[in-house]
Amino acid sequence: MKTTASKKLFEAALRVMPGGVNSPVRAFKAVGTLPHFIARAKGAKLYDADGNAFVDYVMSWGPLVLGHAPAPVVKAVARAAARGTSYGAPTALEVQLAEMIVEAVPSMERVRLVSSGTEAVMSAIRLARAYTGRDAILKFEGCYHGHADSLLVKAGSGAMTLGIPDSPGVPADLARHTFTAPYNDIGAVERLLEGHRGNFACVIVEPVAGNMGVVPPHPDFLNRLRDLTHHYRIVLIFDEVITGFRVAYGGAQARYGVTPDLTCLGKIIGGGLPVGVYGGRADLMKLIAPDGPVYQAGTLSGNPLAVTAGVETLKLLKKSGVYRQLEERGRQLGEGLSRAAREAGIAATLNRVGSMMTLFFTPGPVTDYASAKKSDTQAYAKFFRAMLSQGIYLAPSQFEAAFVSTAHTPADIAKTLKAARAAFNKLKIN
Ligand code: KE4
């Protein structure tokens, strides 16, 4: 596979950007090869600077549930750009996106648009602390909620991939307010909340974990979290930056029937442009400036281009049959990968919820950070490289999700499974 252009671009990038990238996991450090620089994308395909084509399962880490550059979204964004790219003033478009989100997501009575998932989560945490007057927050090991200081404690995603889940630069005095518990361990949560009665402002959880790889909630986990946070009068925050509009049109809270107090969204609601959202109970959101004293602001919040992409994306997702198709494609890929690993005698565990999944190179089960960490990351790296050489672009980390979109065809899935069978056989030989 020709990689001359990507190599040259990476050398240039390394001279001016840390690691040559603008987000760490893109540097391919965990998979022992150099990153491919992407020139364009359409549907389920990526095309790199050397002209190589790939079936893409990163999908920009989740936003592109409709595939790359869906025509209606591109057309609408182009039209919006011609009307001006940002006004720093309210627009009808923001109202439209906010109304669509309030209508879709059970917990969200009021919303505030921001420009990233990190911003959404840090604002929701500030709001929970202001509402309760307390400082402590509880997150789960292996969950990633963006790179705000308070949340870089036993964080997942790139922090877990690079082995820096507790980043330097976070003041100890701040980190001490962040407590962690193993995902799916409701007993540990109960002991922490009981042991620190009156200290906790909120519990924040990925209702389906996506940042230690995909880890579904145990059947009663989310319900019990809801009961406990009600009992101790603690704000329950669902970080649905990945799961929002991914696992159902109303997100994981609609799929599992558990309603948090606050929800954070990102990725899909921007249709590939920068949008984050936090929102929830009206009595909490009324504390947000300028209604209330909790300050949060953003130059490009509600930006007309990004909001246009979001509105057009949600309009297409509302069409009937979309989530049935995502479920079906996800099932075909997940079951096919499981079968191929089993037939090759490779110890692997496939965790999947709808169109998001992870193949862990461990016998499993994978139910939390500790069991995810048992995965053979070298085997994953070999699998990744064998798939990449066959034109399949997976997440460059064992601890991320693969995403199927409505643009992935049965032929893409068949090509992927054929490549996986060859990759597993290669693993067996080496
Ligand atoms: P952003 O600030 O990257 O928009 O969102 C942060 C975030 C918050 N919450 C969850 C559940 C998330 O998954 C994320 C970001 N996800 C990672 C990938 N798992 C983004 C990819 C990257 O960091 O390059």
XYZ file of C-alpha atoms and ligand atoms in Angstrom:
454
model
C 0.000 0.000 0.000
C 1.498 3.364 -1.075
C 1.933 5.726 1.900
C 4.481 8.236 0.559
C 2.193 11.262 0.723
C 0.963 10.433 4.252
C 4.559 9.911 5.447
C 5.624 13.291 4.029
C 2.606 15.026 5.555
C 3.251 13.371 8.921
C 6.875 14.580 8.900
C 5.641 18.124 8.216
C 2.949 17.798 10.884
C 5.466 16.602 13.483
C 7.458 19.786 12.960
C 4.559 22.021 13.996
C 2.064 20.036 16.110
C 2.550 17.816 19.196
C 2.576 14.231 17.916
C 1.689 15.628 14.479
C -2.013 15.525 15.319
C -4.768 17.617 16.829
C -6.141 14.809 18.976
C -3.847 12.139 20.489
C -5.599 8.921 19.470
C -5.246 9.883 15.784
C -1.451 9.432 15.994
C -1.787 5.625 15.733
C 0.720 5.265 18.624
C -1.129 2.198 20.001
C -1.188 0.280 16.703
C 2.463 0.455 15.648
C 2.100 2.158 12.295
C 1.961 5.705 10.933
C -1.311 7.591 10.530
C -2.859 7.943 7.093
C -3.664 11.522 6.138
C -7.192 11.666 4.751
C -7.923 13.640 1.577
C -11.695 13.093 1.250
C -14.554 10.824 2.273
C -18.002 9.832 0.986
C -20.548 7.406 2.408
C -18.720 4.638 4.278
C -15.434 5.312 2.472
C -12.284 7.232 3.370
C -9.667 8.138 0.723
C -6.164 8.987 1.925
C -3.521 11.334 0.502
C -2.030 8.445 -1.497
C -5.388 7.568 -3.031
C -5.948 4.421 -0.929
C -9.625 3.692 -0.198
C -10.896 2.314 3.115
C -14.193 1.137 4.566
C -14.357 3.415 7.602
C -15.559 2.268 11.057
C -14.176 5.256 12.993
C -16.677 7.618 11.298
C -14.974 10.601 12.939
C -15.374 8.837 16.339
C -19.148 8.631 16.139
C -20.746 11.744 14.560
C -21.245 10.332 11.048
C -24.201 8.021 11.652
C -25.357 8.810 8.086
C -21.898 8.252 6.608
C -19.524 10.879 5.210
C -20.871 13.937 3.355
C -24.552 12.975 3.048
C -25.866 15.076 0.132
C -28.760 16.815 1.972
C -26.422 17.875 4.806
C -23.679 19.124 2.462
C -26.192 21.072 0.373
C -27.789 22.712 3.415
C -24.407 23.641 4.951
C -23.234 25.169 1.641
C -26.418 27.242 1.452
C -26.013 28.318 5.092
C -22.368 29.358 4.503
C -23.484 31.683 1.728
C -25.741 33.414 4.277
C -22.800 34.029 6.635
C -20.843 31.640 8.833
C -21.419 33.169 12.273
C -23.338 36.091 13.705
C -22.800 35.916 17.463
C -26.520 36.536 17.736
C -29.562 34.286 18.145
C -31.010 32.586 15.050
C -34.157 30.628 14.157
C -31.911 27.638 13.407
C -30.775 27.328 17.044
C -34.409 27.318 18.163
C -35.167 24.588 15.621
C -32.303 22.337 16.784
C -33.114 22.962 20.452
C -36.785 22.098 19.847
C -35.817 18.882 18.013
C -33.554 17.824 20.896
C -36.139 18.691 23.591
C -38.735 16.706 21.635
C -36.424 13.692 21.203
C -34.540 13.280 24.506
C -36.730 12.420 27.539
C -34.684 14.296 30.181
C -34.096 17.499 28.221
C -36.658 20.204 29.067
C -34.164 23.018 28.409
C -30.861 22.898 26.489
C -27.798 25.042 25.935
C -25.760 24.615 22.737
C -21.947 24.678 22.976
C -19.148 23.596 20.613
C -17.853 20.279 21.924
C -18.650 17.359 24.186
C -15.957 18.527 26.607
C -17.665 21.907 26.927
C -21.051 20.255 27.429
C -19.779 18.011 30.218
C -17.728 20.656 32.045
C -20.778 22.954 32.021
C -23.103 20.233 33.313
C -20.677 19.465 36.149
C -20.476 23.170 37.082
C -24.284 23.349 37.068
C -24.625 20.256 39.290
C -22.108 21.696 41.759
C -23.934 25.042 41.783
C -27.376 23.435 42.182
C -26.322 21.197 45.102
C -23.677 23.446 46.658
C -21.420 20.389 46.826
C -18.040 19.652 45.175
C -17.579 15.883 44.879
C -18.311 14.102 41.616
C -18.430 10.384 40.909
C -17.334 9.031 37.522
C -16.585 5.491 36.392
C -13.159 4.034 35.606
C -12.618 3.861 31.876
C -15.341 6.360 31.048
C -14.170 9.427 29.161
C -16.059 12.694 29.385
C -13.735 15.027 27.485
C -10.579 16.688 28.760
C -11.877 19.094 31.446
C -9.582 18.906 34.515
C -12.051 17.332 36.926
C -12.727 14.463 34.555
C -9.200 13.401 33.649
C -9.218 10.876 36.476
C -9.021 7.211 35.418
C -10.265 8.474 32.044
C -10.819 6.262 29.022
C -10.406 6.839 25.273
C -7.053 8.318 24.255
C -5.997 8.756 27.904
C -6.464 5.007 28.480
C -4.894 4.152 25.116
C -1.741 6.150 25.916
C -1.641 4.992 29.547
C -2.212 8.482 31.009
C -5.725 8.119 32.507
C -4.722 10.583 35.266
C -3.147 13.445 33.332
C -0.387 15.594 34.862
C -1.368 19.267 35.110
C -4.589 18.637 37.014
C -4.223 20.247 40.472
C -4.402 17.646 43.257
C -6.727 20.036 45.043
C -9.210 19.643 42.183
C -8.697 15.959 41.464
C -9.442 15.099 45.102
C -13.086 16.008 44.460
C -13.369 13.346 41.770
C -14.185 9.843 42.965
C -14.304 6.776 40.730
C -16.033 3.426 40.885
C -15.826 0.383 38.603
C -18.432 0.522 35.799
C -21.447 -1.751 36.486
C -20.501 -2.026 40.194
C -23.555 -0.569 41.944
C -22.319 -1.804 45.335
C -19.205 0.341 45.035
C -21.402 3.335 44.163
C -23.638 2.740 47.172
C -20.649 2.478 49.516
C -19.129 5.723 48.170
C -22.364 7.721 48.348
C -23.138 6.418 51.842
C -19.568 7.004 53.025
C -19.520 10.591 51.743
C -23.113 11.575 52.524
C -23.786 15.196 51.684
C -20.557 15.641 49.677
C -21.567 14.528 46.191
C -22.915 16.975 43.616
C -23.372 14.430 40.829
C -22.759 11.041 39.344
C -21.767 11.144 35.674
C -21.935 8.026 33.529
C -21.761 6.947 29.907
C -25.039 4.960 29.854
C -23.333 2.675 27.359
C -19.592 2.983 27.877
C -17.753 3.626 24.615
C -14.334 4.796 25.816
C -12.833 1.643 27.288
C -14.207 -0.047 24.232
C -17.964 -0.696 24.225
C -19.271 -1.932 27.592
C -23.074 -2.184 27.944
C -24.735 -1.420 31.294
C -25.792 -4.452 33.349
C -29.604 -4.798 33.186
C -30.289 -2.974 36.434
C -27.231 -0.692 36.612
C -28.792 2.489 35.242
C -32.034 2.014 37.182
C -30.118 1.506 40.432
C -27.996 4.608 39.715
C -31.227 6.541 39.252
C -32.638 5.222 42.565
C -29.446 5.954 44.506
C -29.059 9.493 43.142
C -32.687 10.209 43.980
C -32.189 8.799 47.472
C -29.052 10.887 48.179
C -30.457 13.924 46.289
C -27.543 13.891 43.832
C -27.705 15.063 40.205
C -27.529 12.157 37.730
C -25.782 13.128 34.494
C -25.872 10.884 31.412
C -22.969 11.630 29.112
C -24.626 10.718 25.810
C -22.034 12.370 23.582
C -21.600 8.990 21.864
C -24.950 7.290 22.566
C -27.193 10.291 21.874
C -29.093 9.619 18.606
C -26.738 6.616 18.146
C -28.410 3.780 20.088
C -31.898 5.270 19.648
C -33.337 8.566 18.430
C -33.819 9.532 22.091
C -30.430 8.112 23.101
C -29.627 5.449 25.707
C -32.107 6.997 28.149
C -34.887 6.215 25.675
C -33.486 2.752 24.872
C -33.175 1.760 28.552
C -36.064 3.823 29.940
C -34.009 5.656 32.601
C -34.260 9.456 32.806
C -31.295 11.408 34.239
C -31.441 14.968 35.588
C -28.971 16.314 33.017
C -27.737 14.978 29.667
C -24.697 15.880 27.576
C -24.756 15.435 23.808
C -22.240 15.944 21.003
C -20.989 14.229 17.822
C -24.175 13.193 15.917
C -26.122 16.376 16.781
C -23.513 18.373 14.889
C -23.637 16.090 11.839
C -19.836 16.251 11.667
C -19.522 19.951 12.582
C -18.704 21.227 16.111
C -21.790 21.078 18.339
C -22.177 20.001 21.974
C -25.291 20.330 24.111
C -26.068 20.089 27.799
C -29.537 20.248 29.219
C -32.176 18.616 31.370
C -34.612 19.568 34.121
C -35.891 23.128 33.753
C -35.369 23.845 37.463
C -31.651 23.122 37.096
C -31.200 24.859 33.728
C -32.785 28.074 35.011
C -29.586 28.555 37.034
C -27.606 29.068 33.806
C -26.705 32.659 32.870
C -28.277 34.934 31.862
C -31.333 33.518 33.710
C -29.270 32.508 36.720
C -25.781 32.966 38.203
C -24.006 29.902 36.755
C -21.804 31.341 34.043
C -21.108 29.590 30.730
C -20.568 31.170 27.319
C -19.141 30.508 23.839
C -18.325 32.610 20.778
C -19.478 30.011 18.286
C -22.170 28.334 20.378
C -25.191 27.664 18.146
C -23.139 28.476 15.060
C -25.449 28.506 12.004
C -23.290 26.129 9.923
C -22.923 23.535 12.667
C -26.573 23.843 13.670
C -27.664 23.451 10.043
C -25.683 20.205 9.810
C -27.273 19.044 13.057
C -30.830 19.900 12.038
C -30.473 18.173 8.654
C -28.932 15.091 10.315
C -31.719 14.755 12.874
C -34.355 15.244 10.156
C -32.877 12.249 8.286
C -32.594 10.188 11.484
C -36.295 10.759 12.233
C -37.179 8.907 9.059
C -38.697 5.509 9.839
C -36.529 2.425 9.571
C -33.186 4.183 10.147
C -32.508 2.580 13.543
C -33.736 -0.810 12.346
C -31.163 -0.584 9.533
C -28.396 0.479 11.947
C -29.305 -2.401 14.270
C -29.292 -4.905 11.378
C -25.957 -3.737 9.946
C -24.462 -3.703 13.450
C -25.701 -7.218 14.108
C -24.312 -8.533 10.805
C -20.880 -7.042 11.507
C -20.770 -8.013 15.186
C -21.937 -11.589 14.703
C -19.656 -11.988 11.686
C -16.572 -10.808 13.584
C -17.395 -13.055 16.546
C -17.849 -16.048 14.273
C -14.621 -15.359 12.350
C -12.604 -15.078 15.587
C -14.166 -18.258 16.982
C -13.514 -20.232 13.779
C -9.879 -19.059 13.832
C -9.538 -20.070 17.472
C -8.812 -16.478 18.544
C -9.889 -15.579 22.112
C -12.088 -12.513 21.591
C -15.180 -10.874 23.082
C -17.539 -8.777 20.960
C -19.545 -6.178 22.922
C -22.225 -4.389 20.911
C -25.160 -2.032 21.411
C -26.887 -1.290 18.131
C -24.372 0.153 15.659
C -21.506 0.667 18.137
C -19.237 -2.214 19.076
C -15.765 -3.377 20.134
C -13.947 -6.652 19.532
C -11.798 -7.180 22.646
C -8.839 -9.535 22.310
C -9.558 -11.324 25.574
C -11.753 -14.328 26.467
C -13.926 -11.923 28.472
C -16.489 -11.135 29.610
C -15.650 -7.426 29.392
C -17.866 -5.569 31.864
C -15.604 -2.807 33.189
C -12.175 -1.107 33.000
C -10.304 -3.942 34.747
C -11.656 -6.634 32.414
C -11.158 -4.407 29.344
C -7.524 -3.869 30.374
C -6.960 -7.642 30.181
C -7.186 -7.347 26.390
C -4.119 -8.260 24.337
C -3.410 -4.814 22.874
C -0.556 -6.210 20.763
C -2.924 -8.690 19.152
C -5.365 -5.845 18.524
C -2.565 -3.806 16.918
C -1.667 -6.726 14.617
C -5.342 -7.171 13.722
C -5.667 -3.430 13.063
C -2.657 -3.429 10.717
C -3.831 -6.549 8.877
C -7.262 -4.969 8.364
C -5.795 -1.606 7.302
C -3.655 -3.323 4.662
C -6.877 -4.816 3.260
C -8.677 -1.464 3.104
C -10.572 -1.611 6.406
C -10.091 1.376 8.746
C -10.801 0.445 12.386
C -10.268 2.555 15.512
C -6.484 2.744 16.141
C -6.996 1.597 19.749
C -8.400 -1.447 21.496
C -10.245 0.936 23.830
C -12.527 2.659 21.325
C -15.751 1.806 19.504
C -16.333 0.817 15.905
C -19.333 2.582 14.354
C -21.592 1.397 11.548
C -23.546 4.032 9.596
C -26.561 3.966 7.266
C -24.007 4.303 4.435
C -22.377 0.904 5.156
C -23.712 -1.598 2.615
C -23.988 -5.389 2.881
C -21.048 -5.476 0.430
C -18.950 -3.323 2.842
C -19.781 -5.726 5.682
C -18.949 -8.757 3.531
C -15.608 -7.203 2.507
C -14.858 -6.450 6.180
C -15.626 -10.005 7.324
C -13.528 -11.478 4.512
C -10.623 -9.252 5.591
C -11.177 -10.241 9.227
C -10.951 -13.955 8.428
C -7.612 -13.335 6.675
C -6.411 -11.115 9.538
C -7.300 -13.710 12.192
C -5.455 -16.395 10.221
C -2.419 -14.106 10.065
C -2.612 -13.655 13.843
C -2.763 -17.412 14.328
C 0.351 -17.968 12.241
C 2.496 -15.269 13.929
P -15.274 16.227 22.476
O -14.777 17.327 23.382
O -14.129 15.361 21.912
O -16.239 16.711 21.420
O -16.166 15.225 23.366
C -15.607 14.668 24.520
C -16.364 13.400 24.870
C -17.278 13.449 25.904
N -17.999 12.358 26.250
C -17.838 11.179 25.589
C -18.649 9.995 26.017
C -16.911 11.079 24.524
O -16.749 9.893 23.887
C -16.157 12.204 24.151
C -15.116 12.161 23.042
N -14.897 10.884 22.439
C -13.581 10.666 21.904
C -13.473 9.253 21.318
N -13.936 8.221 22.126
C -13.218 11.686 20.870
C -12.068 11.327 19.964
C -10.835 12.111 20.296
O -10.622 12.438 21.480
O -10.085 12.391 19.330
